[in-house]
Every structure is written in structure tokens, then in C-alpha cells.
mmCIF file of C-alpha atoms and ligand atoms in Angstrom:
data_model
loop_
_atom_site.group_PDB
_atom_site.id
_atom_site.type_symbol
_atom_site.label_atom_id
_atom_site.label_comp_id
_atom_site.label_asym_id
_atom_site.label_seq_id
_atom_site.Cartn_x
_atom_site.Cartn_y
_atom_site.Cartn_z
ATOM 1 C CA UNK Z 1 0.000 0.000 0.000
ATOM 2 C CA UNK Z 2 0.916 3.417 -0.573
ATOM 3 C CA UNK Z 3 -0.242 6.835 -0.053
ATOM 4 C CA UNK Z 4 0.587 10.298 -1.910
ATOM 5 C CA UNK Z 5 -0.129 13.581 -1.479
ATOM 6 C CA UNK Z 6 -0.900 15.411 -4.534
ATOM 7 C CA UNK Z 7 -0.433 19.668 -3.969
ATOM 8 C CA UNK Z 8 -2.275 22.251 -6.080
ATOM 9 C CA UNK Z 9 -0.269 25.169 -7.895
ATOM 10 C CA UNK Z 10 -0.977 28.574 -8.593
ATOM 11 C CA UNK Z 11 0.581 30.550 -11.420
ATOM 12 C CA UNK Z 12 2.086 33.448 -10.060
ATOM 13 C CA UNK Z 13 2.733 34.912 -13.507
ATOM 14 C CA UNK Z 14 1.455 33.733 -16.634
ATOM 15 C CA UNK Z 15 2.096 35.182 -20.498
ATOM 16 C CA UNK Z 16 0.829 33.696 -23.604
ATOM 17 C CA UNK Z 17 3.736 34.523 -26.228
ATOM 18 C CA UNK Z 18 2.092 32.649 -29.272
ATOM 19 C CA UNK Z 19 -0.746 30.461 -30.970
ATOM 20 C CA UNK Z 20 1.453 27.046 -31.911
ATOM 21 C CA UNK Z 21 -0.111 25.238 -35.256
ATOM 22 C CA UNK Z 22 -1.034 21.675 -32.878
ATOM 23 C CA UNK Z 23 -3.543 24.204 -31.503
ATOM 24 C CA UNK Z 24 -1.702 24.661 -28.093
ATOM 25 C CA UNK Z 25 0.215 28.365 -26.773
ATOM 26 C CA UNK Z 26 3.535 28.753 -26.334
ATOM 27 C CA UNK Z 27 3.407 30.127 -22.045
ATOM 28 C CA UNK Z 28 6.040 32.030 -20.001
ATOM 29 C CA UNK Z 29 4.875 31.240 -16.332
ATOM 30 C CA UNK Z 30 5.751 30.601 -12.945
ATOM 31 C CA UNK Z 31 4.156 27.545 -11.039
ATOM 32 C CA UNK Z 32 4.115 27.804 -7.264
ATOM 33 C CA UNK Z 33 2.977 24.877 -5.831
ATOM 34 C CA UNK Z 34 0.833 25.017 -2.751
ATOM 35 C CA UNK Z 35 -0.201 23.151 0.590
ATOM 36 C CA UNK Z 36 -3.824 22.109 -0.401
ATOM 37 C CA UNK Z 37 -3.801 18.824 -1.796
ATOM 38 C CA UNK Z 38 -5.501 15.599 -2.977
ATOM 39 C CA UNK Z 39 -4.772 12.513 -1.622
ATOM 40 C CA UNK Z 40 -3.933 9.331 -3.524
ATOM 41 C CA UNK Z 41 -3.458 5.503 -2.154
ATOM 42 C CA UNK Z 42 -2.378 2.532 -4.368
ATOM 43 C CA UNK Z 43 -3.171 -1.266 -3.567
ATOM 44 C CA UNK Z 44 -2.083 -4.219 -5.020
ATOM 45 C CA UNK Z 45 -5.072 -6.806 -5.502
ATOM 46 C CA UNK Z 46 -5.843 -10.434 -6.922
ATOM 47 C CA UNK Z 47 -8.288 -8.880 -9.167
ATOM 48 C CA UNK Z 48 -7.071 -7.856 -12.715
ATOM 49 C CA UNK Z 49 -7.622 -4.339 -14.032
ATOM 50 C CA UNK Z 50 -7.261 -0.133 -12.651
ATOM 51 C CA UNK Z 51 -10.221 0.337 -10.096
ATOM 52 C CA UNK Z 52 -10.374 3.677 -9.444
ATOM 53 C CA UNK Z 53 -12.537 4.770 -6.400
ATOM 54 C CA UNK Z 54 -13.417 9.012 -6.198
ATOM 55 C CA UNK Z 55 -14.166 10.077 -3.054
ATOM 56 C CA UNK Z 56 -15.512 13.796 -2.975
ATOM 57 C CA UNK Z 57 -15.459 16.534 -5.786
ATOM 58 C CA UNK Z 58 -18.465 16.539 -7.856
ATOM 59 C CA UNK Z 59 -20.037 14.000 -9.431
ATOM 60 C CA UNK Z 60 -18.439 12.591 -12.604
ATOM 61 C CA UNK Z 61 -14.896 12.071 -11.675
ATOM 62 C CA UNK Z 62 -14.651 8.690 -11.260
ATOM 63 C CA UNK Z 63 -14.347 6.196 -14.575
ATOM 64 C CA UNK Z 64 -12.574 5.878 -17.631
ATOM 65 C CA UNK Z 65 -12.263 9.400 -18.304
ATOM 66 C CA UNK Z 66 -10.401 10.806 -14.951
ATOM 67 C CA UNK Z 67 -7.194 11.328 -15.546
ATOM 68 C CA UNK Z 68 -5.475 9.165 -13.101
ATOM 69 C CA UNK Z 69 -7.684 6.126 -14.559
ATOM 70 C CA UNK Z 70 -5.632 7.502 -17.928
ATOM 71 C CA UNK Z 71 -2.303 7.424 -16.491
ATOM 72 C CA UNK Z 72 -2.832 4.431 -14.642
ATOM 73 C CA UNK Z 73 -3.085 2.961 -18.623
ATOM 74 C CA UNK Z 74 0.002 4.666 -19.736
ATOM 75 C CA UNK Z 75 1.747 3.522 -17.250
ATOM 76 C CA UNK Z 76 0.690 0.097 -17.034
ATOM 77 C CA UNK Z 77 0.949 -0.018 -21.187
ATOM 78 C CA UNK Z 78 4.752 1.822 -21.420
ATOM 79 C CA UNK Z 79 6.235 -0.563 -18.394
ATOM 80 C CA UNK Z 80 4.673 -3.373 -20.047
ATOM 81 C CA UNK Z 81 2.998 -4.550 -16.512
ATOM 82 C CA UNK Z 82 -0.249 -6.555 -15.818
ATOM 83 C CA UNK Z 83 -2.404 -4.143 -14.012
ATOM 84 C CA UNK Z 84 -4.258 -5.216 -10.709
ATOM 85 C CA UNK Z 85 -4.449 -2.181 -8.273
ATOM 86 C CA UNK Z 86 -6.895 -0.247 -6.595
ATOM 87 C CA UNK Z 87 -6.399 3.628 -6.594
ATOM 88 C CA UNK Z 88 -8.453 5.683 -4.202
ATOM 89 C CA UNK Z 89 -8.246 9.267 -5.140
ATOM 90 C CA UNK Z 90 -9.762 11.806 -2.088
ATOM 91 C CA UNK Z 91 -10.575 14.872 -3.885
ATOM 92 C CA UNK Z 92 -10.336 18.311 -1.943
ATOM 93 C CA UNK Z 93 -9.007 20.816 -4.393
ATOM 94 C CA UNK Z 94 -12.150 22.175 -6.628
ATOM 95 C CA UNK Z 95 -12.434 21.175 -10.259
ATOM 96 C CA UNK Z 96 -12.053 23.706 -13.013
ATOM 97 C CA UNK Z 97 -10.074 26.124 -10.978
ATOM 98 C CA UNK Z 98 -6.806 26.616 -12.142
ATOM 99 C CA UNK Z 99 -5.115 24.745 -9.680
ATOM 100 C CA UNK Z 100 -3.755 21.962 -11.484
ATOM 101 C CA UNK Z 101 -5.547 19.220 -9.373
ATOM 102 C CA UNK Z 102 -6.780 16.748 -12.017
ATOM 103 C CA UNK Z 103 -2.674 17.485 -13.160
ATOM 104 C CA UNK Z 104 -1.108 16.940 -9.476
ATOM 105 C CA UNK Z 105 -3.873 14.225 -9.558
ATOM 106 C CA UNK Z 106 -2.212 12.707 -12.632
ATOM 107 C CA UNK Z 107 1.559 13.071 -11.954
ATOM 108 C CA UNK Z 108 1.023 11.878 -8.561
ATOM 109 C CA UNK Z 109 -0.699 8.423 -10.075
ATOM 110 C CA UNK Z 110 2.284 8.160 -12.098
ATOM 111 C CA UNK Z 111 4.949 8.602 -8.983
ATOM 112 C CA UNK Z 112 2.596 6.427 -6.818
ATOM 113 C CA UNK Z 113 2.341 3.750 -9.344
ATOM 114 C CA UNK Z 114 5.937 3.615 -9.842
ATOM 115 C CA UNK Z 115 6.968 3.279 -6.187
ATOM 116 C CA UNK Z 116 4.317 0.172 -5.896
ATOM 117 C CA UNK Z 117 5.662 -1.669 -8.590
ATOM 118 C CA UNK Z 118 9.594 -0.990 -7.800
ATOM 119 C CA UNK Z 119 10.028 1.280 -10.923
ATOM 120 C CA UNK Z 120 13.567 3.709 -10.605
ATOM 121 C CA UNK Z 121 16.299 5.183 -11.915
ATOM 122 C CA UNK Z 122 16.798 7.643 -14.231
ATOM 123 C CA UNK Z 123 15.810 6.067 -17.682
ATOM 124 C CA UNK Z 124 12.538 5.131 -15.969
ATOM 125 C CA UNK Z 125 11.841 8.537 -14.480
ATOM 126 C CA UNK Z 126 12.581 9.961 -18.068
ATOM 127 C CA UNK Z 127 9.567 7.812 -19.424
ATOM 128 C CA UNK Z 128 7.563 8.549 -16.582
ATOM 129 C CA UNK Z 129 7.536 12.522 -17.382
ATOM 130 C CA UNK Z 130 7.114 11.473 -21.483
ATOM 131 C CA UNK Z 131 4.213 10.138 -20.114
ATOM 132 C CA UNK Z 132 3.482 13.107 -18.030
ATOM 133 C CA UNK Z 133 3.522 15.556 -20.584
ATOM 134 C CA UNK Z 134 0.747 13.479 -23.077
ATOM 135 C CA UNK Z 135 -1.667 13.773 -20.134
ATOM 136 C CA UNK Z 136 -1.596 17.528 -19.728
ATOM 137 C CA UNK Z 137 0.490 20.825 -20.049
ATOM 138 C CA UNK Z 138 0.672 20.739 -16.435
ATOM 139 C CA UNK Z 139 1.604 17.232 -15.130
ATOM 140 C CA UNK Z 140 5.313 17.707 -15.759
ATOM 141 C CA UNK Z 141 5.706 20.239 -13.174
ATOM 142 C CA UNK Z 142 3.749 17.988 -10.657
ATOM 143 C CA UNK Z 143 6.503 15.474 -11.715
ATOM 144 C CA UNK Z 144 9.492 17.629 -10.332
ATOM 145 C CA UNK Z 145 9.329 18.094 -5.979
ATOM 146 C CA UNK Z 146 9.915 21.696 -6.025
ATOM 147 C CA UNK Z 147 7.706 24.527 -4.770
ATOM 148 C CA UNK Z 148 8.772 26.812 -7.397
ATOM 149 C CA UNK Z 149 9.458 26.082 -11.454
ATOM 150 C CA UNK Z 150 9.299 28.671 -14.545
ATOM 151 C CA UNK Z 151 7.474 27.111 -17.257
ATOM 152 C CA UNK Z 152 8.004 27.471 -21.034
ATOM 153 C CA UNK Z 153 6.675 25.622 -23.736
ATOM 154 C CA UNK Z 154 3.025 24.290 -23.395
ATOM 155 C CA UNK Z 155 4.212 25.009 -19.828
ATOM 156 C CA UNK Z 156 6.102 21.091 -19.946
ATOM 157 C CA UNK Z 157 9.663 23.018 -20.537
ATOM 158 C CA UNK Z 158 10.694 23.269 -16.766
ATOM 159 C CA UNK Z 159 13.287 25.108 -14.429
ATOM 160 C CA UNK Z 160 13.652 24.789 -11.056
ATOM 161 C CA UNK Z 161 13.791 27.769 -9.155
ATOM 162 C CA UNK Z 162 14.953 27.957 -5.667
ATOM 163 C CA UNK Z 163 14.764 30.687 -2.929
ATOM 164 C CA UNK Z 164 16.651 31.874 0.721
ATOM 165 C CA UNK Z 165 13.644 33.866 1.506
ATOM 166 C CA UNK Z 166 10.584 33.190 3.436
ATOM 167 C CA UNK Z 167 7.410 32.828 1.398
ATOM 168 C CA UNK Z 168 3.743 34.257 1.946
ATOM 169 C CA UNK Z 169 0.438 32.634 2.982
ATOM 170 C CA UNK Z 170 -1.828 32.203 0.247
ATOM 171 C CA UNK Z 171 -5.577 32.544 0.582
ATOM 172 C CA UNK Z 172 -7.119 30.527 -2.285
ATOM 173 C CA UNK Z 173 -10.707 31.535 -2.999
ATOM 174 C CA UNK Z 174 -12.665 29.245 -5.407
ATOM 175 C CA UNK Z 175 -15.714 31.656 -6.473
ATOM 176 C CA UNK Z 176 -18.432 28.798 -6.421
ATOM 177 C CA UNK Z 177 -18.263 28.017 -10.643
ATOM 178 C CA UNK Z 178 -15.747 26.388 -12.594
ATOM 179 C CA UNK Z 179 -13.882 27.482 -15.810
ATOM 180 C CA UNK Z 180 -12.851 25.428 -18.689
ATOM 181 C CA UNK Z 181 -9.564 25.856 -20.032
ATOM 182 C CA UNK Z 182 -9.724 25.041 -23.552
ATOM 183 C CA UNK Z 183 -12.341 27.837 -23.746
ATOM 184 C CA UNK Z 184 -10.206 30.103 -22.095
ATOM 185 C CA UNK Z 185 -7.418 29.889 -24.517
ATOM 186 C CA UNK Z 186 -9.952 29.690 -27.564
ATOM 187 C CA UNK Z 187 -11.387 33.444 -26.709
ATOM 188 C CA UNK Z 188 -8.291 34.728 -25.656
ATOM 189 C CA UNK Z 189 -6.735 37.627 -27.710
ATOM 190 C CA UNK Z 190 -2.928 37.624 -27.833
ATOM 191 C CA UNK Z 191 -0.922 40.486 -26.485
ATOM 192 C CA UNK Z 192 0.572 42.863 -28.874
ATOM 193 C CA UNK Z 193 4.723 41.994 -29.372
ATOM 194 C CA UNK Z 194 5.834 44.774 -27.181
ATOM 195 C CA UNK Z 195 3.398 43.949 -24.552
ATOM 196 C CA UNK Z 196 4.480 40.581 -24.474
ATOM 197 C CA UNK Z 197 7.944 41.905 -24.662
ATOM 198 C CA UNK Z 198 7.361 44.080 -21.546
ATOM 199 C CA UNK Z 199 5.377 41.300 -19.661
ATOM 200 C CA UNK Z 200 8.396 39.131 -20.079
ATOM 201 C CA UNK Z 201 10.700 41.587 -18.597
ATOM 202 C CA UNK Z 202 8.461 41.635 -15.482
ATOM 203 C CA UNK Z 203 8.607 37.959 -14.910
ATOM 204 C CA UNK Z 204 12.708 38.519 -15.666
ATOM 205 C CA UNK Z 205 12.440 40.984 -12.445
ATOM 206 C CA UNK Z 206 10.352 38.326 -10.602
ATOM 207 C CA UNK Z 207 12.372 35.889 -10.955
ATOM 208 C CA UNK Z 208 15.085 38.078 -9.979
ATOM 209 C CA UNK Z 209 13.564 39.210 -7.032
ATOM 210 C CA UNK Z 210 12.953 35.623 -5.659
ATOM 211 C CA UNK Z 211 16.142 34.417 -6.629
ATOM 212 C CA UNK Z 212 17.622 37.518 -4.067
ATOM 213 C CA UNK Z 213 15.193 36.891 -1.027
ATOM 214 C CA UNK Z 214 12.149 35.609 -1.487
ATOM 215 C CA UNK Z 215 8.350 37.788 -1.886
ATOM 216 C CA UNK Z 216 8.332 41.411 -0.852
ATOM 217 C CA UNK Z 217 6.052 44.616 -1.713
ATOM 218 C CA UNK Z 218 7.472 44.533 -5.197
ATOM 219 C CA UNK Z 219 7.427 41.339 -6.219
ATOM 220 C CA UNK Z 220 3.348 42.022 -5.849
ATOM 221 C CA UNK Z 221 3.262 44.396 -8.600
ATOM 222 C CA UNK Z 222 4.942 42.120 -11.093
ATOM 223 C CA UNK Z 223 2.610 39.499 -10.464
ATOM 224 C CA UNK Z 224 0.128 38.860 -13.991
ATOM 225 C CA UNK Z 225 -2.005 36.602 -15.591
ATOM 226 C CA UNK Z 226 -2.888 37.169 -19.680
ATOM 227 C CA UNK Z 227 -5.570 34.930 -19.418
ATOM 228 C CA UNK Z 228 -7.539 37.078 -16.937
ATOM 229 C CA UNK Z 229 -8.515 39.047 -20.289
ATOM 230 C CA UNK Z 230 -10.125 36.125 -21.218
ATOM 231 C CA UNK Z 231 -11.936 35.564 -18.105
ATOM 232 C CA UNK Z 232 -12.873 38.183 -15.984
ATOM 233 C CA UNK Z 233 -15.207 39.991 -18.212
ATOM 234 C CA UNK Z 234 -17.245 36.208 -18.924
ATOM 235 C CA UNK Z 235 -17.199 34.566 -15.922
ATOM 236 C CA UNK Z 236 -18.550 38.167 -13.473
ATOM 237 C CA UNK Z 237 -18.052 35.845 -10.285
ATOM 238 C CA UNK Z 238 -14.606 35.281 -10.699
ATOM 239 C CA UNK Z 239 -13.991 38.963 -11.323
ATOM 240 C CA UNK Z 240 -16.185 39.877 -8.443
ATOM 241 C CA UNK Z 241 -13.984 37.606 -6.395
ATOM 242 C CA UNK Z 242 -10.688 38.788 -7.435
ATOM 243 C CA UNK Z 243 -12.141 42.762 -6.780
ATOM 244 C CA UNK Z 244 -13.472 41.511 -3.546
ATOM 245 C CA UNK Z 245 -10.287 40.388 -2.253
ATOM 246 C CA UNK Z 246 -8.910 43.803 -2.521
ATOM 247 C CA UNK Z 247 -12.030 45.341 -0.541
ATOM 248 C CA UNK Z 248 -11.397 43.157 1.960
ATOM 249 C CA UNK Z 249 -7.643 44.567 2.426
ATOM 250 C CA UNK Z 250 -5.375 42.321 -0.301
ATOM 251 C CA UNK Z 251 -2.045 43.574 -0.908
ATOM 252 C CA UNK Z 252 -2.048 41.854 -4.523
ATOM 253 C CA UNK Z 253 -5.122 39.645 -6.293
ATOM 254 C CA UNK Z 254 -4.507 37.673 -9.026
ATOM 255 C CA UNK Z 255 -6.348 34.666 -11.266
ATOM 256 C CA UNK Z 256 -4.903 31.257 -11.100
ATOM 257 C CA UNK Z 257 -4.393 29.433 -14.608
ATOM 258 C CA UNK Z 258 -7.079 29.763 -16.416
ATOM 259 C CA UNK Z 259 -9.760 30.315 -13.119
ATOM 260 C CA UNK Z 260 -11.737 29.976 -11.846
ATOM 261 C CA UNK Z 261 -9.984 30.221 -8.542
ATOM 262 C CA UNK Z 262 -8.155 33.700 -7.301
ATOM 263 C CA UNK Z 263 -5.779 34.108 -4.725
ATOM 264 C CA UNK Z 264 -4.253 36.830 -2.647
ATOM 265 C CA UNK Z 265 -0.410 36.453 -1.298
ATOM 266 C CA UNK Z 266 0.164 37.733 2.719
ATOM 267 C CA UNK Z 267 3.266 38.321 4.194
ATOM 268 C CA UNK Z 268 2.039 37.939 7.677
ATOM 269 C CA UNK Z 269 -0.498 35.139 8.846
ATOM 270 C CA UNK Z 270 -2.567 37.466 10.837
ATOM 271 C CA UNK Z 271 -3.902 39.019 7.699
ATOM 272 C CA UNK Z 272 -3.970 35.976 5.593
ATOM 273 C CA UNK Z 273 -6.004 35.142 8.204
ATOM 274 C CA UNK Z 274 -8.508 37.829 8.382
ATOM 275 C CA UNK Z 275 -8.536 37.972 4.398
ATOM 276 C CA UNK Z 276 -9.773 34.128 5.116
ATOM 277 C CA UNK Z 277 -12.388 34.653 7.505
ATOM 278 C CA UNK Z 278 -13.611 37.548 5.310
ATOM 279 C CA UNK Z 279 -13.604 35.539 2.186
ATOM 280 C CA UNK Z 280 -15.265 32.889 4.021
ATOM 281 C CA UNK Z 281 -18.202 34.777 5.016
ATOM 282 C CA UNK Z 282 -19.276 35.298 1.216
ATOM 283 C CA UNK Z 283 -21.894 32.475 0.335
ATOM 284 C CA UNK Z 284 -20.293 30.113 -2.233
ATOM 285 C CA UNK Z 285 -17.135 30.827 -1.775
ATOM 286 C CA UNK Z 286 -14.138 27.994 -0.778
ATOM 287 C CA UNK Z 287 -11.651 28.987 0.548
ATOM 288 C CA UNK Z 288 -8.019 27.704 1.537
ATOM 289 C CA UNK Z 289 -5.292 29.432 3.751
ATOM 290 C CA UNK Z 290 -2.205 27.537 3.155
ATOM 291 C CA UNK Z 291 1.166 28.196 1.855
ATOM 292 C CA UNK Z 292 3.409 27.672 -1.086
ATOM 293 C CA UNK Z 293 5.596 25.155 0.134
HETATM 294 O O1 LIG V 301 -2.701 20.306 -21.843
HETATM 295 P P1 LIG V 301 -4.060 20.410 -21.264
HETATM 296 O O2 LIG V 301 -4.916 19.211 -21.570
HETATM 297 O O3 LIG V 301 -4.085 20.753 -19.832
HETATM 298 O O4 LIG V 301 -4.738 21.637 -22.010
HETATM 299 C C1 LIG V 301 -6.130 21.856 -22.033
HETATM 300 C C2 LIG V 301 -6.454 22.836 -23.154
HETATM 301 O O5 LIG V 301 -5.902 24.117 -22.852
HETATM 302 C C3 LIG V 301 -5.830 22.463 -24.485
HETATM 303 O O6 LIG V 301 -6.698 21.645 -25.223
HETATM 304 C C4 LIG V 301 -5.637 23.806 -25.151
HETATM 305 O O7 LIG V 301 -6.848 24.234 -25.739
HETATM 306 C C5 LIG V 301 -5.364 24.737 -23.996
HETATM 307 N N1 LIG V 301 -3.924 24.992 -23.777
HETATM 308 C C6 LIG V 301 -3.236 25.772 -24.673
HETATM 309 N N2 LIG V 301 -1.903 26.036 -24.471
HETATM 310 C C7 LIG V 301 -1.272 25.554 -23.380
HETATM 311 C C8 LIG V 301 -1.959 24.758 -22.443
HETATM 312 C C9 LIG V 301 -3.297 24.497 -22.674
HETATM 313 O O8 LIG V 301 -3.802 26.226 -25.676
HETATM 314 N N3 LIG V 301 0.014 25.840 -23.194
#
């Protein structure tokens, strides 16, 4: 038996630099991953076959079509093993937010699978993230244990970032509805070159900025999301949400992914606290205080 934890993300920055031909956008963006997390366990049985068993999240996620059942296959298929395991999957971060769960869900299938059946090294680990990266733009960074990665690419091209400094709460707030990615990026209008050019100089500073010490005032400012243009006038909860953090005192607001979730970074835990309670208090609204970590 064995049991994983599987950690949402945020983006903390996130530009769209170009439409690719395979229908996919070439990203500059920096995953953070976070404390809230699914939880994954992997048994060994007698009976052949993946059984996948959803507890929580709405109805609809278990079967064929969740994307740990779909990893599960590819991983079964490219080690060339018999499946017979159980997966439990206890899901706690909301669906169509832009957390990355059903991606942390996926990687974390992968990493869990490969530990039950005795699967290492490095040529392994190399097909496990090949695998990774034909579930979903965001399994690969799920793949790598780091709080902090740039992404490039369809957002599969990784770097790990490290940092000295110590690093904000995060109050997650997931505005009651979710948001669908693919439509996200399908009504989404493309920054002119020198705005991209500009944005990309910001996350340059960002990442500069961590690399030095960690969050402070500044880094708040440089902190963007391109696909918020895409979202917040559509979807008028998630922009009410995001506005509604400031009201209730947020240094910095900003949309996660592609929504619908938004989150607000604190420096000190007595705010991230209040911003919580305050948040909380709105009917509809879930809401997380946790970390990056
Ligand atoms: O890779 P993933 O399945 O998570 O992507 C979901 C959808 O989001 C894709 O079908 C595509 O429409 C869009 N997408 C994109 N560019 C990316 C990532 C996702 O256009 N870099």
C-alpha cells in the first residue's frame, strides 16, 4: 500500500507569447505549488484491471475518463505490466479552478504507481515525465518536488527555481463556478509583441527578485495573468472575487491558470487570516489558507 499527497499550484505569472499550429500556446509562467492537496493511495489486488474509487469533488470524476484512470493505462501499457491495483483518489481541491488538481492528480498516479511496482532510476523517471507531458500541459511540473518552477513551452519546458527567503500565505478563494480551459485559450486575444515583450521583462524581475530573497512589496506588482482578459469579463463571479479580495484589504489579487480560482499572497499570517475569515463569510465561496511550500 501506498499513499501520496498530490499539492495544487498557482501561477504566479502567466504570459501567452504565441498560438502554436497543434492548436496549443507557447506560455512564459511561474508555477508555485501550494499546501492544499488531494490525496492518492495505491493497492495491489488479486483482481485484474485499474479500479479507481473518487471520493468527494463533484459528481463525474470517477471512470474511464479521470485522468489518473488515464495514467494508470500509460503507465501500465509503457512498463509493459499486468495491471491489478486499486487507486483511491480523495478529492479536496475544486475542479475547473486553475489549480492543477486533475494534473497533481495525474503526476502523482504516475509517482505512486511507480513506487508500488519498484520502478527507478533515471531512464525510468525519463519515461515517466514522457508520459506526463501526453496527459496535460501541467503534469510535468507535478513530476518535479519543487515549490517553485518557470514554465516554457506548453508550460512542460521546466526550471527549477529555488529561494533563501521566506514565502507568503496564500488565501485561495474558489468563487463557487468552474472554468474550462480550452475555452479560455480559444477566446483569448494575444498580447501585442511589445506587450508581451514588456510582460516578459516583469517575470525577468520576478524571478530576480525571488532568486535575491524571497516575496516582498514589489514582487506584488509584477505578479500577472494574460488569461484574466479572457476571463474576468465572462465569468462576473470570478472577477467579483478577485475585486473583492482587494475590498477586503489584499495587498495583490490575481487569477490562477485559467480560473476559476483567485488568490491573494500575505506576508504575515494574521492578515492571511482575516482575508480568510472575510472571504469565508461570502456564500459560495471555498476557501483555503495555506502556503506555497
Ligand atoms: O494540456 P491540457 O490538456 O491541460 O490543455 C487543455 C487545453 O488548454 C488544451 O486543449 C488547449 O486548448 C489549452 N492549452 C493551450 N496552451 C497551453 C496549455 C493548454 O492552448 N500551453
Amino acid at each position: 500500500m501506498m499513499k501520496i499527497k498530490a499539492r495544487a499550484k498557482v501561477n504566479l505569472f502567466l504570459e501567452v507569447a504565441r498560438r502554436r499550429p497543434d492548436g496549443y500556446h507557447n506560455l512564459a509562467t511561474l508555477f508555485a505549488r501550494v499546501g492544499l492537496c488531494d490525496e492518492l493511495e495505491f493497492k495491489k489486488t488479486s483482481v485484474p484491471g485499474i479500479e479507481l474509487e473518487v471520493r468527494g469533488g463533484p459528481p463525474g470524476l470517477a471512470g474511464g475518463d479521470n485522468i489518473v484512470y488515464k495514467a494508470a493505462v500509460e503507465f501500465f501499457r509503457v512498463f509493459g505490466l499486468a495491471p491489478a491495483v486499486k487507486i483511491t483518489l480523495d478529492k479536496k481541491v475544486p475542479v475547473g479552478a486553475g489549480l492543477g488538481g486533475g494534473s497533481s492528480d495525474a503526476a502523482a498516479a504516475l509517482r505512486g504507481l511507480a513506487g508500488l511496482y519498484g520502478i527507478s532510476g533515471a531512464a525510468a523517471k525519463k519515461r515517466l515525465v514522457k508520459i506526463a507531458a501526453g496527459l496535460g500541459s501541467d503534469v510535468p511540473f507535478f513530476m518535479l518536488d519543487t515549490a517553485l518552477a518557470a514554465g516554457k513551452g506548453r508550460g512542460e519546458k521546466l526550471k527549477t527555481l529555488s529561494w533563501t527567503g521566506r514565502f507568503p500565505y496564500i488565501v485561495l478563494v474558489y468563487p463557487g463556478v468552474p472554468v474550462y480551459t480550452k475555452d479560455v485559450y480559444a477566446r483569448l486575444k494575444l498580447g501585442s509583441q511589445e506587450a508581451v515583450r514588456a510582460r516578459l521583462a516583469d517575470l525577468k524581475k520576478l524571478l530576480g527578485l525571488l532568486k535575491e530573497g524571497g516575496f516582498r512589496g514589489e514582487s506584488a506588482a509584477l505578479l500577472f495573468n494574460r488569461l484574466e482578459e479572457a476571463v474576468l469579463p465572462n465569468y462576473k463571479e470570478v472577477k467579483l472575487a478577485k475585486e473583492r479580495l482587494f475590498k477586503f484589504g489584499a495587498d495583490s489579487a490575481l487569477m490562477s491558470g485559467s480560473g476559476s480560482t483567485v488568490f491573494a499572497l500575505c506576508r504575515d499570517r494574521k492578515k492571511a487570516l482575516g482575508l480568510a475569515e472575510a472571504a469565508s463569510s461570502v456564500s459560495g465561496y471555498q476557501v483555503f489558507l495555506t502556503k506555497i511550500c
